[in-house]
Amino acid sequence: MTPAQASTGNPANRRRRRGWLLIWLVVLALVVGAGAVAYDRFFVQTDPVTYSDPVMHFKYGSIGSEPESGLPYWMWKALPLMFPDKLPEGETDYRAFGLLYEPGRDLPIGVSQRKVMGIDLVWLNCSVCHVGTVRDEPGGERQLLLGAPSNNLRLFDLIQFLRAAAHDNRWEPDYVLEKIDEAGGDLGFLERLAYRWLVIGQVRRGLLRLNDQLEFLDRQEAIGHDWGPGRVDTFNPYKKMQFNYDMTRIPDVELAGSADYPSIWMQRPREGMQLHWDGNNPSVEERNLSASLGAGVTPTTIDMASLERVRNWLWDFPSPRFPRERIDQAKAAEGAPLYAEYCAACHGAPLADGGGFDYDRSQYPRLGEVEPLEEIGTDQGRWRSYTQVFAGEQNMLFAGYPRPGSDCDERLCAERFQRFRKTSGYANHPLDGIWARSPYLHNGSVPTLRALLDPPSERPVTFYRGNDVFDWDAVGYVSDVAAAEGEAFFVFDTRMKGNSNAGHAGPTYGTELSATEKDAIVEYMKTF
Amino acid sequence: MLGSKLFRWAAGLLLIVLLLAIGVWYIAFRTLAQEPFPDMAAEFNYGSIGNEDARGLPYWIWRVLPTLFNEYLPGPTGYTSLGLFWEQGEELPVGFSKKTVGTERVSINCAFCHQSTYRLDSDAHSKLVVAGTGARVDPQAFLRFLGRAGNDPRFTADTLLGEIDLIYDMPVLERLTYRFLLIPATRRALQQEAADFAWSDDNPDWGRGRIDPFNPIKYGILGMGNDGTIGNSDMMPLWQMARAEGSNPAGKTKALHWDGLSTDLHEVVVTGAVGDGMSYRNYQRGSVNERIARIEDYIRTLEPPPSPFSSERDPADPFYVDPDAVMRGQALHGKHCAQCHSPDGPRYRLPIPVTEVGTDAHRVEMWNDEATQRYNAYEEKGKDWGFAGFQNVEGYVAVDHSGLWLRAPYLHNGSVPTLRDMLRPPAERPEVFYRGYDLIDAEDGGFVAQGAEAERVGDRYDVSLPGNGNGGHLYGTDLPADEKEDLLAFLKTL
């Protein structure tokens, strides 16, 4: 009989072994628990930079685009230094692409920060596309227009810069770390190691993937369809990035889809109207989720609480007022009945008591409805870029959401898309703050309100976009200046694909009124 | 003591086995009923036909396959590139159902092939035709897509779950099931399907709107050898199927399928589901056989959409037809077509001998006595389905002309693109055209089959390929030109 065999029969030994077993189980449970907490903390949870002020949140808060789409903070800082030759002449940072830097802020408006797996990442939020600027004169002070269409952002150029960077071989860790230092990087020893062995390679692979996905931008450039400042092609990148469509087989007619960024103030009264330029969705929530995908979130990384804050803030956020002292009230009063006759049925009008805009669709029967192409006659590019089959496949987005147990009565939940549809034309939008939404028409092909009231043959054939000095008379950004303060503005040629300035014309659109009458309507629209 | 120890071991083992069995049942077999459908069209389009265990793809695999393997699809988009229609708000395109069998699974149903679309203007939206001709659908491309994806080295748990992670926060248990069970099992199943479908590479492609429906049955459940035949034919609309039941005015038993290989609508519906993977065991479930019965009833009376060609339209409208021409055409139809194609004709719904009609013989050669006997005697794991309506006749069934404007391309193999071409002698019919564009050809009747857009969205059809012959059916081809115009005007309105 061996001692081991003997011990099995001994009750005291058995008790002692049970005691040990218990201790081991507790230790195991603790280790597993600690591991799970650490895993959750390090791999699952992310840590955004947050702001209590809703305006700051709108400008700099994270909606969850960083984990999947973002760049490490120091790579973001270093990229312009790594590839200065790929920036426009004389530019050294992201101002080259129209991003706006506020005094004392290190990241531009529209770029948020979030710590993911111990690394600070940055990427885009809503405000990158939805903040405009305006100035009285060249060199004057820039006034921010929150919620207005961005007039500066050159997203096309930013993407092309990132793609070009991917195809450049200056990615040796020594070079990159040197540029990070140059950018003021204060990487610790461990972070340096992480950048050297992991981060740099990952970023380049990510940019190479972006390069492949958005290769069709070269095709757009070849057909003369650079989006230019203040415009974006929403749905073609969407086709590729959400569904991996084979863009080489998407026909040219679908590729001229760029349109102006829209204003995003006063969303409450817009619920139920046909939203987006072609009116492809009547739900503000769904449209918001869709736009967030465009900013780089995914259904798994989206920060719904953050998005809800932005949404609540925009719900009743008013449009900016045109400077009162610049309005000729008598002339505006003359314009009011003309506007009522020619424009209001489709676009709504200000309330008579001056208390804001009237979005009442029972008063204005065509407001928020889609105008068929043959009726409106504006450029077809944007309408063609959004297809019936794509609308169908969008029904898969956010499948599996809301998750069981989400408290969707209390807080905003993401939900599978069900309201996207292909329409027959372009939607009539309310004109609140219309002065701050130039250039006009969905594709931004008409520089001023006054030009929009002229027949297409008299509208400018080419003009410049990207200048934020304002023409307070014709209403719209100054568009006849080629360059100022060292910046060459973007030549917008209405003869190129997707850029036509035709349509929205004829007796019922007011383009055949007298010059005085048109001036009066424009004066009146300054009060919106 | 030894006995009780043994007992305890045995009890423990039994418990483990039991728990395992419950677990396996839960993740592989637990079946939940689908939500009720608002109407019969929705039930037809999205209802399960009890084939999930055989053909159902786990939802999240189905969801990411087109994204990961887009290059294996026949067009630039996702599942829609297969010619499937996607209604606003619907989670799946028409022709797929989603049902929980263990996990949520997506599988095809009758509507996958039996759906179509049309538009009257190139810029108009496509409109869905429920249980239509399948003119845009490419079932072979779907099978190839699945086979190629399953054989692609990227079909791994890492790649698939990596893609799923981008769009869905999958719970841990579900993730483990996907990683260790569903993804490997799906890969094996797709590879097996690809191997079993390899024979079709020896034949000309089906192309959009067509299928070789019975060779897969012969080489599959009937256990017959590959005989090299080609059964490529158009998919058929399922309208007014009551007209295909019973005896025709001459007292002869009506036949179904292009080659008349069946005489029984009920069997056609059931074997259709069997072909899509419905098992005998599943058919015994009320939820399945009641649905099949409802579908059968639904298609008995389902009407095609009315023709847009009309004398009521503005004479400048491309879809206007001259009322006098239509009236003259009706008389011509009575004289030259009605005998075979009108429900009151003596040869209605009968197979016309291939020697008489003269159309491409491949499809009738595909079906034979042995297949007939085997299908009538078909037993699944010892269970006799009791089929009795299969027959082997060497001819093509003269089908109904209702919804004729949507039935293009014409003849059983879809070898003649327009109604006008049908009235031309074979030598003058187009040799090459494109199938799959859903724009109605207002001039010639049928779908637009030439031109840049037809080429972009359609499949090239070459009448010189085996099974694609456009000969035969000379009826009306020798009419004088003005009579042809009259007949055409009438045919467009059907």
Coordinates of C-alpha atoms in Angstrom, one line a residue, chain A residues 125-371:
Chain A
N125 CA -17.5 63.8 -36.7
C126 CA -20.6 65.7 -38.0
S127 CA -19.2 69.1 -37.8
V128 CA -16.4 68.5 -40.3
C129 CA -19.0 68.9 -43.1
H130 CA -21.5 71.0 -41.4
V131 CA -19.7 74.2 -40.3
G132 CA -19.4 77.1 -42.6
T133 CA -17.5 80.3 -42.4
V134 CA -18.1 83.9 -43.6
R135 CA -16.1 87.1 -43.8
D136 CA -16.9 90.6 -44.6
E137 CA -13.7 91.3 -46.6
P138 CA -10.5 89.6 -47.6
G139 CA -8.3 89.2 -44.5
G140 CA -11.3 90.0 -42.3
E141 CA -12.2 87.9 -39.3
R142 CA -13.8 84.6 -39.9
Q143 CA -17.2 84.0 -38.4
L144 CA -18.2 80.4 -37.9
L145 CA -21.7 79.3 -39.0
L146 CA -22.5 76.2 -37.0
G147 CA -24.7 73.7 -38.8
A148 CA -24.2 75.5 -42.1
P149 CA -22.9 73.6 -45.1
S150 CA -19.1 73.5 -45.1
N151 CA -17.9 75.9 -47.8
N152 CA -14.3 75.1 -47.2
L153 CA -13.9 71.4 -46.9
R154 CA -12.1 69.7 -49.8
L155 CA -12.7 66.1 -48.9
F156 CA -11.8 64.9 -52.3
D157 CA -8.3 66.4 -51.9
L158 CA -7.9 65.1 -48.4
I159 CA -8.7 61.6 -49.6
Q160 CA -6.4 61.9 -52.5
F161 CA -3.7 63.1 -50.2
L162 CA -4.1 60.0 -47.9
R163 CA -4.2 57.8 -51.0
A164 CA -1.0 59.3 -52.3
A165 CA 0.6 58.9 -48.9
A166 CA -0.2 55.2 -49.0
H167 CA 1.6 54.9 -52.3
D168 CA 4.7 56.6 -51.1
N169 CA 7.5 54.6 -49.6
R170 CA 8.6 57.0 -46.9
W171 CA 7.2 54.9 -44.1
E172 CA 10.4 53.6 -42.5
P173 CA 9.8 53.8 -38.7
D174 CA 12.9 56.0 -38.2
Y175 CA 11.6 58.6 -40.6
V176 CA 8.1 58.5 -39.3
L177 CA 9.2 58.8 -35.6
E178 CA 11.5 61.7 -36.6
K179 CA 8.4 63.5 -38.1
I180 CA 6.4 62.7 -35.1
D181 CA 9.0 64.3 -32.9
E182 CA 9.1 67.2 -35.3
A183 CA 5.3 67.5 -34.8
G184 CA 5.9 67.8 -31.1
G185 CA 5.4 64.1 -30.3
D186 CA 6.1 63.1 -26.7
L187 CA 6.0 59.3 -27.2
G188 CA 7.2 57.3 -24.2
F189 CA 9.5 54.4 -24.6
L190 CA 6.7 51.8 -24.8
E191 CA 4.7 53.9 -27.2
R192 CA 7.7 54.4 -29.4
L193 CA 8.1 50.6 -29.5
A194 CA 4.4 50.2 -30.3
Y195 CA 4.6 52.8 -33.1
R196 CA 7.7 51.2 -34.5
W197 CA 6.6 47.6 -34.6
L198 CA 2.8 47.9 -34.9
V199 CA 1.1 51.2 -35.4
I200 CA 3.0 52.6 -38.4
G201 CA 2.6 49.4 -40.4
Q202 CA -1.1 49.2 -39.5
V203 CA -1.7 52.8 -40.5
R204 CA -0.1 52.2 -43.9
R205 CA -2.1 49.1 -44.5
G206 CA -5.2 51.0 -43.6
L207 CA -4.4 53.8 -46.0
L208 CA -3.5 51.2 -48.7
R209 CA -7.0 49.7 -48.2
L210 CA -8.5 53.2 -48.4
N211 CA -6.5 53.7 -51.6
D212 CA -8.0 50.6 -53.1
Q213 CA -11.5 51.4 -52.0
L214 CA -11.6 54.9 -53.3
E215 CA -9.6 54.2 -56.5
F216 CA -12.7 55.4 -58.4
L217 CA -11.9 59.0 -57.4
D218 CA -9.2 58.9 -60.1
R219 CA -12.0 58.0 -62.6
Q220 CA -14.0 60.9 -61.3
E221 CA -11.0 63.2 -61.7
A222 CA -10.6 61.9 -65.3
I223 CA -14.2 62.7 -66.2
G224 CA -13.8 66.2 -64.7
H225 CA -15.7 65.5 -61.5
D226 CA -13.5 66.7 -58.7
W227 CA -15.9 67.3 -55.9
G228 CA -14.3 70.6 -55.1
P229 CA -14.7 72.6 -51.8
G230 CA -18.1 72.3 -50.1
R231 CA -19.2 69.2 -52.0
V232 CA -19.2 65.5 -51.4
D233 CA -20.1 62.5 -53.4
T234 CA -22.1 60.8 -50.7
F235 CA -23.3 57.6 -52.2
N236 CA -20.5 56.3 -54.4
P237 CA -17.9 55.9 -51.6
Y238 CA -20.9 54.5 -49.6
K239 CA -21.4 51.7 -52.2
K240 CA -17.8 50.7 -51.9
M241 CA -17.2 51.1 -48.2
Q242 CA -20.4 49.5 -46.9
F243 CA -21.0 46.8 -49.6
N244 CA -17.7 46.5 -51.5
Y245 CA -19.4 47.1 -54.8
D246 CA -17.1 46.6 -57.8
M247 CA -16.7 50.3 -58.7
T248 CA -14.9 49.5 -61.9
R249 CA -18.2 48.2 -63.2
I250 CA -20.3 51.2 -62.0
P251 CA -21.1 53.2 -65.1
D252 CA -19.8 56.8 -65.5
V253 CA -23.4 58.2 -65.3
E254 CA -23.6 57.1 -61.7
L255 CA -20.2 58.7 -60.8
A256 CA -21.1 62.4 -61.3
G257 CA -22.9 62.4 -57.9
S258 CA -21.3 65.2 -55.9
A259 CA -23.6 67.6 -54.2
D260 CA -23.3 70.5 -51.7
Y261 CA -23.2 69.7 -48.0
P262 CA -26.6 70.6 -46.6
S263 CA -27.3 72.7 -43.5
I264 CA -28.4 70.7 -40.5
W265 CA -30.1 73.2 -38.2
M266 CA -33.8 72.9 -37.2
Q267 CA -34.2 69.2 -37.7
R268 CA -37.4 68.8 -35.7
P269 CA -39.7 70.3 -38.4
R270 CA -37.9 68.3 -41.0
E271 CA -38.9 64.9 -39.7
G272 CA -41.2 63.3 -42.3
M273 CA -40.0 65.5 -45.1
Q274 CA -38.1 63.8 -48.0
L275 CA -34.6 64.3 -46.7
H276 CA -31.3 64.3 -48.7
W277 CA -31.1 66.2 -52.0
D278 CA -33.1 63.5 -53.8
G279 CA -35.4 63.0 -50.9
N280 CA -34.5 59.4 -50.5
N281 CA -35.4 59.1 -46.8
P282 CA -38.1 60.8 -44.6
S283 CA -36.6 59.8 -41.3
V284 CA -34.2 62.2 -39.5
E285 CA -32.9 59.3 -37.3
E286 CA -32.1 57.1 -40.2
R287 CA -30.6 59.9 -42.2
N288 CA -28.4 60.7 -39.2
L289 CA -27.2 57.1 -38.8
S290 CA -26.5 57.0 -42.5
A291 CA -24.5 60.2 -42.4
S292 CA -22.5 58.8 -39.4
L293 CA -21.5 55.8 -41.5
G294 CA -20.1 58.4 -43.9
A295 CA -18.1 60.0 -41.1
G296 CA -16.5 56.6 -40.4
V297 CA -18.6 54.9 -37.7
T298 CA -19.7 51.3 -38.0
P299 CA -22.8 49.8 -36.4
T300 CA -20.4 48.3 -33.7
T301 CA -18.4 51.4 -33.0
I302 CA -21.1 54.1 -33.2
D303 CA -21.5 56.1 -30.0
M304 CA -25.2 56.4 -29.8
A305 CA -25.3 58.5 -26.6
S306 CA -23.0 61.0 -28.3
L307 CA -25.0 61.0 -31.5
E308 CA -28.1 61.5 -29.5
R309 CA -26.6 64.6 -27.9
V310 CA -25.8 66.1 -31.3
R311 CA -29.2 65.2 -32.6
N312 CA -31.0 66.8 -29.6
W313 CA -28.9 69.9 -30.0
L314 CA -29.7 70.2 -33.7
W315 CA -33.4 69.4 -33.2
D316 CA -34.2 73.1 -32.6
F317 CA -30.9 74.8 -33.3
P318 CA -31.7 78.0 -35.2
S319 CA -30.2 79.1 -38.4
P320 CA -27.9 82.1 -38.3
R321 CA -29.4 85.6 -39.0
F322 CA -28.4 87.7 -41.9
P323 CA -27.0 91.0 -40.6
R324 CA -30.1 93.1 -40.0
E325 CA -28.4 96.4 -40.9
R326 CA -27.7 95.1 -44.4
I327 CA -31.4 94.5 -45.2
D328 CA -33.4 97.1 -47.0
Q329 CA -36.7 96.5 -45.2
A330 CA -38.8 98.4 -47.7
K331 CA -37.4 96.4 -50.6
A332 CA -37.8 93.2 -48.7
A333 CA -41.5 94.0 -48.1
E334 CA -41.9 94.4 -51.8
G335 CA -40.3 90.9 -52.3
A336 CA -42.6 89.2 -49.8
P337 CA -45.7 88.8 -52.0
L338 CA -43.6 87.8 -55.0
Y339 CA -41.9 85.1 -52.9
A340 CA -45.3 84.0 -51.7
E341 CA -46.5 83.7 -55.2
Y342 CA -43.4 82.0 -56.8
C343 CA -41.5 80.1 -54.1
A344 CA -43.5 79.5 -50.9
A345 CA -45.6 76.5 -52.0
C346 CA -42.4 74.4 -52.4
H347 CA -40.1 76.0 -50.0
G348 CA -42.1 77.4 -47.1
A349 CA -41.8 81.0 -45.8
P350 CA -41.0 82.9 -42.7
L351 CA -43.8 83.3 -40.1
A352 CA -45.6 86.6 -40.6
D353 CA -44.8 87.7 -37.0
G354 CA -41.1 87.4 -37.6
G355 CA -40.8 84.5 -35.2
G356 CA -38.8 82.1 -37.4
F357 CA -39.6 79.9 -40.4
D358 CA -42.9 78.3 -41.1
Y359 CA -42.5 74.6 -42.0
D360 CA -46.2 73.9 -42.0
R361 CA -46.8 71.5 -44.9
S362 CA -50.5 72.0 -44.8
Q363 CA -49.8 75.6 -45.8
Y364 CA -47.1 74.8 -48.3
P365 CA -48.2 71.6 -50.0
R366 CA -45.0 70.9 -52.0
L367 CA -42.6 71.6 -49.1
G368 CA -40.6 68.4 -48.3
E369 CA -41.9 66.6 -51.4
V370 CA -40.0 65.4 -54.4
E371 CA -40.1 67.3 -57.6

